[in-house]
Amino acid sequence: MQLVVNAVASTVDDSITVADVVHQLAGPDPRGVAVALNGDVVPRARWADTHPSDGDHVEVLTAVQGG
């Protein structure tokens, strides 16, 4: 299956979840991370239950401190 993750096309397993994508990008401690699937925010409580479909766009954003 093809996903676009943070503007980069990736081939992934069909069973991947949003939680899997976050784990691959942010590691095992995703504090300060937000996820959007096709422009819609995915609540953290739904990450493990949300399965992207072929061609979906996933944005994984990390909060940065500074000013």
Coordinates of N, CA and C in Angstrom, one line a residue:
M1 N 0.9 -1.2 0.0 CA 0.0 0.0 0.0 C 0.9 1.2 0.0
Q2 N 0.5 2.3 -0.7 CA 1.2 3.5 -0.7 C 0.6 4.6 0.2
L3 N 1.4 5.2 1.0 CA 1.0 6.3 1.9 C 1.9 7.5 1.6
V4 N 1.5 8.7 1.8 CA 2.3 9.8 1.8 C 2.4 10.3 3.2
V5 N 3.6 10.1 3.8 CA 3.9 10.5 5.2 C 4.8 11.7 5.2
N6 N 4.3 12.8 5.8 CA 5.1 14.0 5.8 C 5.7 14.4 4.4
A7 N 4.8 14.3 3.4 CA 5.1 14.7 2.0 C 6.1 13.7 1.3
V8 N 6.3 12.5 1.9 CA 7.2 11.5 1.3 C 6.4 10.3 1.0
A9 N 6.4 9.8 -0.2 CA 5.7 8.6 -0.6 C 6.4 7.4 0.0
S10 N 5.6 6.5 0.6 CA 6.2 5.3 1.3 C 5.3 4.1 1.0
T11 N 5.9 3.0 0.8 CA 5.2 1.7 0.7 C 5.2 1.1 2.1
V12 N 4.0 0.7 2.5 CA 3.8 0.2 3.9 C 2.9 -1.1 3.8
D13 N 2.9 -1.8 4.9 CA 2.1 -3.0 5.0 C 0.6 -2.5 5.1
D14 N -0.3 -3.3 4.6 CA -1.7 -3.0 4.6 C -2.3 -2.9 6.0
S15 N -1.7 -3.5 7.0 CA -2.2 -3.6 8.3 C -1.7 -2.4 9.2
I16 N -0.9 -1.5 8.6 CA -0.3 -0.4 9.4 C -1.4 0.5 10.1
T17 N -1.1 0.9 11.3 CA -2.0 1.9 11.9 C -1.3 3.2 12.1
V18 N -2.1 4.2 12.4 CA -1.5 5.5 12.7 C -0.4 5.4 13.8
A19 N -0.7 4.6 14.8 CA 0.2 4.4 15.9 C 1.6 3.8 15.4
D20 N 1.5 2.9 14.4 CA 2.7 2.4 13.9 C 3.5 3.5 13.1
V21 N 2.9 4.3 12.4 CA 3.5 5.4 11.7 C 4.2 6.3 12.7
V22 N 3.5 6.7 13.8 CA 4.1 7.6 14.8 C 5.3 6.9 15.4
H23 N 5.2 5.7 15.7 CA 6.3 4.9 16.4 C 7.5 5.0 15.5
Q24 N 7.3 4.8 14.2 CA 8.5 4.8 13.2 C 9.1 6.1 13.1
L25 N 8.3 7.2 13.3 CA 8.9 8.6 13.1 C 9.3 9.2 14.4
A26 N 8.6 9.0 15.5 CA 8.8 9.7 16.7 C 9.4 8.8 17.8
G27 N 9.5 7.5 17.6 CA 10.0 6.6 18.6 C 8.9 6.2 19.6
P28 N 9.3 5.5 20.6 CA 8.3 4.9 21.5 C 7.6 5.9 22.5
D29 N 8.1 7.1 22.6 CA 7.6 8.1 23.5 C 7.1 9.3 22.7
P30 N 5.8 9.2 22.2 CA 5.3 10.3 21.3 C 4.7 11.5 22.0
R31 N 5.4 12.0 23.1 CA 4.9 13.2 23.7 C 5.1 14.4 22.8
G32 N 4.1 15.3 22.7 CA 4.2 16.4 21.9 C 4.0 16.2 20.4
V33 N 3.4 15.0 20.1 CA 3.1 14.7 18.7 C 1.6 14.8 18.4
A34 N 1.3 15.3 17.2 CA 0.0 15.3 16.7 C 0.0 14.7 15.3
V35 N -1.2 14.1 15.0 CA -1.3 13.4 13.7 C -2.5 13.9 13.0
A36 N -2.4 14.1 11.6 CA -3.5 14.4 10.8 C -3.5 13.3 9.7
L37 N -4.7 12.9 9.4 CA -4.9 11.9 8.3 C -5.8 12.6 7.3
N38 N -5.2 12.8 6.1 CA -5.9 13.5 5.0 C -6.5 14.9 5.5
G39 N -5.7 15.5 6.4 CA -6.1 16.9 6.9 C -6.9 16.9 8.1
D40 N -7.4 15.7 8.6 CA -8.2 15.7 9.8 C -7.4 15.2 11.0
V41 N -7.4 15.9 12.1 CA -6.7 15.4 13.3 C -7.2 14.1 13.8
V42 N -6.3 13.2 14.1 CA -6.6 11.9 14.7 C -6.3 12.0 16.2
P43 N -7.3 11.9 17.0 CA -7.1 11.9 18.5 C -6.1 10.8 18.9
R44 N -5.3 11.1 19.8 CA -4.3 10.1 20.3 C -5.0 8.7 20.7
A45 N -6.2 8.8 21.3 CA -6.9 7.6 21.7 C -7.3 6.7 20.5
R46 N -7.3 7.3 19.3 CA -7.7 6.5 18.1 C -6.5 6.1 17.3
W47 N -5.3 6.4 17.6 CA -4.2 6.1 16.8 C -4.1 4.6 16.5
A48 N -4.2 3.8 17.5 CA -4.1 2.3 17.4 C -5.2 1.7 16.6
D49 N -6.4 2.4 16.5 CA -7.5 1.9 15.8 C -7.7 2.4 14.4
T50 N -6.9 3.4 14.0 CA -7.0 4.1 12.7 C -6.1 3.5 11.7
H51 N -6.6 2.9 10.7 CA -5.9 2.3 9.6 C -6.0 3.1 8.3
P52 N -4.9 3.8 7.9 CA -4.9 4.5 6.7 C -5.2 3.6 5.5
S53 N -5.7 4.2 4.4 CA -6.0 3.5 3.2 C -5.0 3.9 2.1
D54 N -4.9 3.1 1.1 CA -4.0 3.3 0.0 C -4.1 4.7 -0.5
G55 N -3.0 5.5 -0.6 CA -3.0 6.8 -1.1 C -3.3 7.9 -0.1
D56 N -3.6 7.5 1.1 CA -3.8 8.6 2.2 C -2.6 9.4 2.5
H57 N -2.8 10.6 3.0 CA -1.7 11.5 3.4 C -1.7 11.5 5.0
V58 N -0.6 11.2 5.6 CA -0.4 11.3 7.0 C 0.6 12.3 7.3
E59 N 0.2 13.2 8.2 CA 1.2 14.3 8.7 C 1.4 14.0 10.2
V60 N 2.7 13.8 10.6 CA 3.1 13.6 12.0 C 3.8 14.9 12.4
L61 N 3.3 15.6 13.3 CA 3.8 16.9 13.7 C 4.3 16.8 15.1
T62 N 5.5 17.4 15.4 CA 6.1 17.4 16.7 C 6.1 18.9 17.2
A63 N 5.6 19.1 18.4 CA 5.7 20.5 19.0 C 7.2 20.8 19.3
V64 N 7.5 22.1 19.0 CA 8.9 22.5 19.2 C 8.8 23.7 20.1
Q65 N 9.7 23.8 21.1 CA 9.7 24.9 22.1 C 10.6 25.9 21.5
G66 N 10.3 27.2 21.8 CA 11.1 28.3 21.3 C 10.2 29.5 21.0
G67 N 10.9 30.5 20.5 CA 10.1 31.7 20.3 C 10.7 32.6 19.3

